[in-house]
Coordinates of C-alpha atoms and ligand atoms in Angstrom, one line a residue:
M247 CA 29.2 -123.0 12.1
L248 CA 31.0 -125.1 9.5
I249 CA 31.5 -128.6 10.7
K250 CA 33.4 -131.3 9.0
Q251 CA 35.2 -134.3 10.4
A252 CA 38.9 -134.4 11.1
E253 CA 39.2 -137.9 9.9
R254 CA 37.0 -140.3 8.0
I255 CA 35.4 -142.7 10.4
K256 CA 33.8 -146.0 9.1
S257 CA 30.7 -147.2 10.9
S258 CA 32.5 -150.4 11.7
E259 CA 35.1 -148.3 13.7
I260 CA 32.5 -146.5 15.7
T261 CA 31.6 -149.5 17.9
P262 CA 33.3 -152.9 17.7
K263 CA 31.1 -155.3 15.9
E264 CA 30.7 -157.7 18.8
V265 CA 29.5 -154.8 20.8
Y266 CA 27.0 -153.4 18.4
M267 CA 25.6 -156.9 17.7
N268 CA 24.6 -156.9 21.3
R269 CA 21.0 -155.8 21.3
R270 CA 21.1 -154.0 24.5
A271 CA 20.1 -150.3 24.5
L272 CA 23.0 -148.0 24.2
M273 CA 24.3 -145.6 26.7
G274 CA 22.5 -145.2 30.0
A275 CA 23.0 -141.9 31.7
G276 CA 26.2 -143.1 33.4
A277 CA 27.9 -144.1 30.2
A278 CA 26.9 -140.8 28.7
A279 CA 28.5 -138.9 31.6
A280 CA 31.7 -141.0 31.3
V281 CA 31.9 -140.1 27.6
G282 CA 31.3 -136.5 28.4
A283 CA 34.2 -136.5 30.9
M284 CA 36.6 -137.8 28.2
L285 CA 35.9 -134.9 25.9
S286 CA 38.6 -132.5 25.1
P287 CA 37.5 -128.9 24.6
M288 CA 37.7 -127.5 21.1
S289 CA 36.9 -124.1 19.6
A290 CA 33.4 -124.0 18.4
S291 CA 34.6 -121.9 15.5
A292 CA 37.0 -124.6 14.3
A293 CA 36.0 -126.3 11.1
T294 CA 36.1 -129.7 12.5
L295 CA 33.5 -132.2 13.8
S296 CA 35.1 -133.5 17.0
F297 CA 33.3 -135.8 19.3
A298 CA 33.9 -138.7 21.7
K299 CA 33.2 -142.1 20.3
S300 CA 31.0 -144.3 22.2
R301 CA 32.4 -147.5 23.8
A302 CA 29.1 -148.5 25.2
P303 CA 27.0 -151.4 23.9
A304 CA 25.0 -150.3 20.9
P305 CA 21.8 -151.6 19.2
A306 CA 21.9 -154.1 16.3
P307 CA 23.9 -153.2 13.2
I308 CA 24.1 -149.6 12.2
T309 CA 22.0 -148.7 9.2
P310 CA 24.0 -148.1 6.0
K311 CA 24.4 -144.4 5.6
E312 CA 22.7 -144.3 2.2
Y313 CA 19.5 -145.5 3.7
A314 CA 19.5 -143.1 6.6
T315 CA 20.2 -140.2 4.2
G316 CA 18.0 -141.4 1.3
Y317 CA 14.8 -142.7 2.9
N318 CA 13.5 -139.8 5.0
N319 CA 10.4 -138.1 6.4
F320 CA 10.6 -134.4 6.1
Y321 CA 7.3 -133.2 4.8
E322 CA 8.5 -129.6 4.2
F323 CA 10.3 -131.1 1.2
G324 CA 7.5 -133.4 0.0
F325 CA 5.7 -136.6 1.1
G326 CA 7.8 -139.2 -0.8
K327 CA 10.6 -140.9 1.0
E328 CA 13.1 -139.7 -1.6
D329 CA 11.8 -136.2 -1.7
P330 CA 13.8 -134.8 1.2
A331 CA 17.1 -136.0 -0.3
N332 CA 16.1 -134.6 -3.7
N333 CA 14.6 -131.3 -2.6
A334 CA 16.5 -130.3 0.6
Q335 CA 19.9 -129.6 -1.0
G336 CA 19.0 -125.9 -1.6
L337 CA 18.0 -125.1 2.0
T338 CA 20.1 -122.3 3.4
T339 CA 21.4 -123.5 6.8
K340 CA 24.2 -121.0 7.3
P341 CA 23.9 -118.7 9.1
W342 CA 21.3 -120.2 11.4
S343 CA 19.8 -118.9 14.6
V344 CA 17.4 -120.3 17.2
V345 CA 15.0 -118.2 19.2
V346 CA 14.8 -119.3 22.8
D347 CA 11.9 -117.8 24.7
G348 CA 9.1 -118.3 27.1
L349 CA 9.8 -119.2 30.8
V350 CA 13.6 -118.9 30.7
D351 CA 16.1 -116.7 32.5
K352 CA 18.1 -116.0 29.4
P353 CA 15.7 -115.6 26.4
G354 CA 17.2 -114.5 23.1
T355 CA 18.1 -115.2 19.5
Y356 CA 21.2 -117.4 19.6
G357 CA 23.5 -118.1 16.7
L358 CA 24.0 -121.8 16.1
E359 CA 27.6 -121.4 17.2
D360 CA 26.4 -120.3 20.6
I361 CA 23.9 -123.2 20.9
V362 CA 26.3 -126.0 19.9
P363 CA 28.8 -126.6 22.7
N364 CA 32.5 -127.4 22.2
A365 CA 32.1 -130.9 23.5
L366 CA 30.1 -133.2 21.2
E367 CA 29.3 -136.9 21.7
E368 CA 28.4 -139.7 19.4
R369 CA 25.2 -141.6 20.4
I370 CA 24.2 -144.7 18.4
Y371 CA 20.4 -144.9 18.8
R372 CA 17.5 -146.8 17.4
L373 CA 15.0 -144.8 15.4
R374 CA 11.5 -146.3 15.3
C375 CA 9.1 -144.5 13.0
V376 CA 5.4 -144.6 13.8
E377 CA 5.0 -146.1 10.3
A378 CA 6.6 -149.3 11.6
W379 CA 10.1 -149.2 10.1
S380 CA 13.3 -148.7 12.0
M381 CA 17.0 -147.8 11.6
V382 CA 20.0 -147.5 13.9
I383 CA 21.8 -144.2 13.5
P384 CA 25.1 -142.8 14.9
W385 CA 24.2 -139.3 15.8
V386 CA 26.6 -136.6 16.8
G387 CA 25.3 -133.9 19.2
F388 CA 24.8 -132.9 22.8
Q389 CA 22.3 -133.3 25.5
L390 CA 19.3 -130.9 25.2
S391 CA 19.7 -130.5 29.0
D392 CA 23.0 -128.9 28.4
L393 CA 21.3 -126.1 26.4
L394 CA 18.3 -125.8 28.8
N395 CA 20.6 -125.5 31.8
R396 CA 22.5 -122.7 30.1
V397 CA 19.3 -120.7 29.3
G398 CA 17.8 -121.4 32.7
P399 CA 14.3 -122.8 32.8
Q400 CA 12.1 -120.9 35.3
S401 CA 10.2 -122.7 38.0
G402 CA 6.9 -122.4 36.1
A403 CA 8.2 -124.1 33.0
K404 CA 6.6 -127.6 32.5
F405 CA 7.1 -128.2 28.8
V406 CA 9.4 -127.4 25.9
A407 CA 8.0 -126.5 22.5
F408 CA 9.9 -126.7 19.3
E409 CA 9.4 -125.2 15.8
T410 CA 10.9 -125.9 12.4
L411 CA 11.8 -123.2 9.9
V412 CA 9.1 -121.8 7.6
R413 CA 10.6 -121.0 4.2
P414 CA 8.2 -121.8 1.4
D415 CA 10.6 -120.6 -1.3
E416 CA 13.2 -123.3 -0.2
M417 CA 10.7 -125.8 1.1
P418 CA 8.5 -127.1 -1.7
G419 CA 6.3 -129.0 0.8
Q420 CA 5.2 -125.7 2.3
R421 CA 3.8 -124.6 -1.1
G422 CA 1.0 -125.6 -3.4
L423 CA -0.9 -128.7 -2.2
F424 CA 0.4 -128.7 1.3
Q425 CA 0.1 -125.1 2.1
S426 CA -3.1 -125.9 4.0
I427 CA -1.0 -127.6 6.7
D428 CA -0.6 -125.2 9.6
W429 CA 3.2 -124.8 9.3
P430 CA 5.6 -124.6 11.1
Y431 CA 6.1 -128.3 12.0
R432 CA 5.7 -128.3 15.8
E433 CA 6.7 -130.7 18.5
G434 CA 6.9 -130.7 22.3
L435 CA 8.2 -132.6 25.3
R436 CA 7.5 -132.5 29.0
L437 CA 10.3 -130.7 30.7
D438 CA 11.5 -133.9 32.4
E439 CA 11.6 -135.7 29.1
A440 CA 13.5 -132.8 27.6
M441 CA 16.0 -132.9 30.5
H442 CA 16.5 -136.7 30.2
P443 CA 20.1 -137.6 29.4
L444 CA 19.1 -139.7 26.4
T445 CA 17.4 -136.6 24.7
I446 CA 19.9 -134.9 22.4
L447 CA 20.1 -132.2 19.8
A448 CA 22.1 -133.5 16.9
N449 CA 24.1 -131.5 14.4
G450 CA 25.8 -134.5 12.8
M451 CA 25.5 -138.1 11.9
Y452 CA 27.9 -140.8 10.7
G453 CA 30.8 -138.6 11.9
E454 CA 29.8 -135.9 9.4
E455 CA 27.8 -132.7 9.3
L456 CA 24.0 -133.4 9.4
P457 CA 22.6 -133.6 5.9
N458 CA 19.8 -131.2 5.1
Q459 CA 17.3 -134.0 4.6
N460 CA 18.0 -135.2 8.1
G461 CA 17.3 -131.9 9.7
A462 CA 20.3 -129.7 9.3
P463 CA 21.7 -127.8 11.0
L464 CA 20.1 -128.8 14.3
R465 CA 17.4 -131.4 15.1
L466 CA 16.0 -133.2 18.1
V467 CA 16.5 -136.9 18.8
V468 CA 14.3 -138.6 21.4
P469 CA 15.1 -142.3 20.9
W470 CA 12.3 -143.9 23.0
K471 CA 9.6 -142.0 21.1
Y472 CA 8.2 -142.4 17.5
G473 CA 10.4 -140.6 15.0
F474 CA 7.9 -137.8 14.4
K475 CA 8.7 -136.3 17.8
S476 CA 12.3 -135.8 16.6
I477 CA 11.7 -132.4 15.0
K478 CA 14.2 -131.2 12.3
S479 CA 15.8 -127.9 11.4
I480 CA 14.8 -126.2 14.7
V481 CA 14.4 -122.4 14.8
R482 CA 12.5 -121.9 18.0
I483 CA 12.6 -123.5 21.5
T484 CA 10.0 -122.2 23.9
L485 CA 9.7 -123.1 27.6
T486 CA 6.1 -123.1 28.6
D487 CA 3.6 -124.0 31.4
K488 CA 1.1 -125.6 28.9
Q489 CA 1.3 -128.8 26.9
P490 CA 2.4 -127.5 23.4
P491 CA 0.6 -128.5 20.2
N492 CA 2.3 -131.0 17.9
T493 CA 1.8 -131.2 14.2
W494 CA 0.7 -134.8 13.7
N495 CA -1.7 -134.6 16.7
M496 CA -3.1 -131.4 15.2
L497 CA -3.6 -133.2 11.8
L498 CA -4.9 -136.6 13.1
P499 CA -5.6 -136.4 16.8
K500 CA -7.0 -140.0 17.1
E501 CA -3.9 -141.5 15.4
Y502 CA -1.0 -139.5 16.9
G503 CA -0.8 -138.3 20.5
F504 CA 1.5 -136.0 22.4
Y505 CA 3.5 -138.7 24.2
S506 CA 4.1 -141.1 21.2
N507 CA 6.3 -143.4 23.2
V508 CA 7.2 -146.5 21.3
N509 CA 4.9 -149.2 22.6
P510 CA 4.4 -152.6 20.9
K511 CA 1.2 -153.1 22.9
V512 CA -0.6 -150.0 21.7
D513 CA -1.4 -150.3 18.0
H514 CA -1.9 -147.4 15.6
P515 CA -5.6 -147.4 14.6
R516 CA -4.7 -148.6 11.1
W517 CA -1.7 -150.9 11.8
S518 CA 0.0 -153.0 14.4
Q519 CA 3.0 -151.6 16.3
A520 CA 4.1 -155.0 17.5
T521 CA 6.8 -155.4 14.9
E522 CA 9.0 -153.3 12.6
Q523 CA 10.7 -153.5 9.2
V524 CA 14.5 -152.9 9.5
V525 CA 15.4 -150.4 6.8
G526 CA 18.5 -151.5 4.9
G527 CA 18.5 -154.9 6.6
G528 CA 18.4 -156.6 3.2
L529 CA 15.7 -157.8 0.8
F530 CA 14.8 -160.9 2.9
A531 CA 15.1 -159.3 6.3
K532 CA 12.4 -160.5 8.6
R533 CA 10.4 -158.0 10.6
Q534 CA 11.7 -157.7 14.2
D535 CA 9.8 -157.3 17.4
T536 CA 9.3 -153.7 18.5
L537 CA 10.6 -153.2 22.1
M538 CA 8.9 -151.2 24.8
F539 CA 10.2 -147.6 24.8
N540 CA 12.2 -148.7 21.7
G541 CA 14.6 -150.7 24.0
Y542 CA 15.2 -147.8 26.4
A543 CA 12.7 -148.9 29.1
D544 CA 15.4 -149.3 31.8
E545 CA 16.3 -145.6 31.3
V546 CA 12.9 -144.0 30.8
A547 CA 10.0 -146.1 32.1
G548 CA 10.2 -144.2 35.4
L549 CA 9.2 -141.0 33.6
Y550 CA 5.7 -142.6 33.1
A551 CA 5.2 -144.5 36.4
G552 CA 1.5 -144.7 37.1
M553 CA 0.5 -143.2 33.7
D554 CA -2.1 -144.9 31.5
L555 CA -0.1 -145.4 28.3
V556 CA -3.1 -146.4 26.3
K557 CA -4.9 -143.2 27.1
N558 CA -1.7 -141.2 26.8
Y559 CA -0.6 -142.6 23.4
Ligands
MTE517 N1 10.6 -132.8 11.4 C1 10.0 -131.9 10.5 N2 10.3 -130.6 10.6 N3 9.2 -132.3 9.5 C2 9.0 -133.6 9.3 O1 8.2 -134.0 8.4 N4 9.3 -135.9 10.1 C3 9.4 -136.7 11.4 C4 10.8 -136.4 12.1 N5 11.0 -135.0 12.1 C5 9.5 -134.6 10.2 C6 10.4 -134.1 11.2 C7 9.3 -138.1 11.1 S1 7.8 -138.7 10.8 C8 10.4 -139.0 11.3 S2 10.2 -140.7 11.2 C9 11.8 -138.5 11.5 O2 11.8 -137.1 11.4 C10 12.6 -139.1 10.4 O3 14.0 -138.7 10.5 P1 15.0 -139.1 9.4 O4 14.5 -138.7 8.1 O5 16.3 -138.4 9.8 O6 15.2 -140.6 9.5

């Protein structure tokens, strides 16, 4: 599906400044539902990125687009922060299909145009990388629950597994030195996390089509978890009864867990998670305190009631 915006939208227009300066977490479930209700249907085949703009309070200033699209982690394109922007431009993203399988009523290979609904929303979310840097990104997309409800999870489904494309000829990080990594990049969520209204699949950002380096044409965004859970360029979604493997846990199990909820009180074995560097915040920007569940505790803490978050890191 070709997507481009109908009109150019400046970040400053997305949310009034006095609202986005308010540090409260954006969009609880209620606000999201209200935005959804405002949407006007559009043909999925139309070459236009159409979405409802958020009027809900957003996190601190939106990261300048050049940082969000120029400082990336996407190891399929190399391990340097500029490698994805430099190396991902040749990735073929059209046509694109996603296999949906496992414990679902309607398994199949779906074209992107069948996955992405007519009604898109903008969600301005914090992104907190496990490496202790952060951004605030205006995503465009739809709730993962929307897709899961359409394919019908069966009663035995407890988890959702995701896989990224494997294409070594277009992904230099999958060749040479790094071919020892067990590609595809894999991630997973518990079904209730996947169904949570804050969990989205994004096909755009900053009012435009998702750039390749950010995970075109379809990526996950789970704002209360460390960024590595937000898997890019998804080609497979599997409903399963077992906790799925996730790449960073497979590589370094003592350092990266399955849950990976943002938690300032549980340090990474090699560094503190209490504070974060705001990317694009200026040369002299001070580190800011990291918030429990990345500022989304009101919405998601209930998912982990009674769980030991040190053990389940
Ligand atoms: N998805 C894939 N397939 N490969 C990756 O290397 N990196 C993750 C995540 N998704 C990664 C991925 C990490 S570590 C982070 S912090 C985010 O993507 C970064 O997203 P961004 O580059 O859009 O900011």
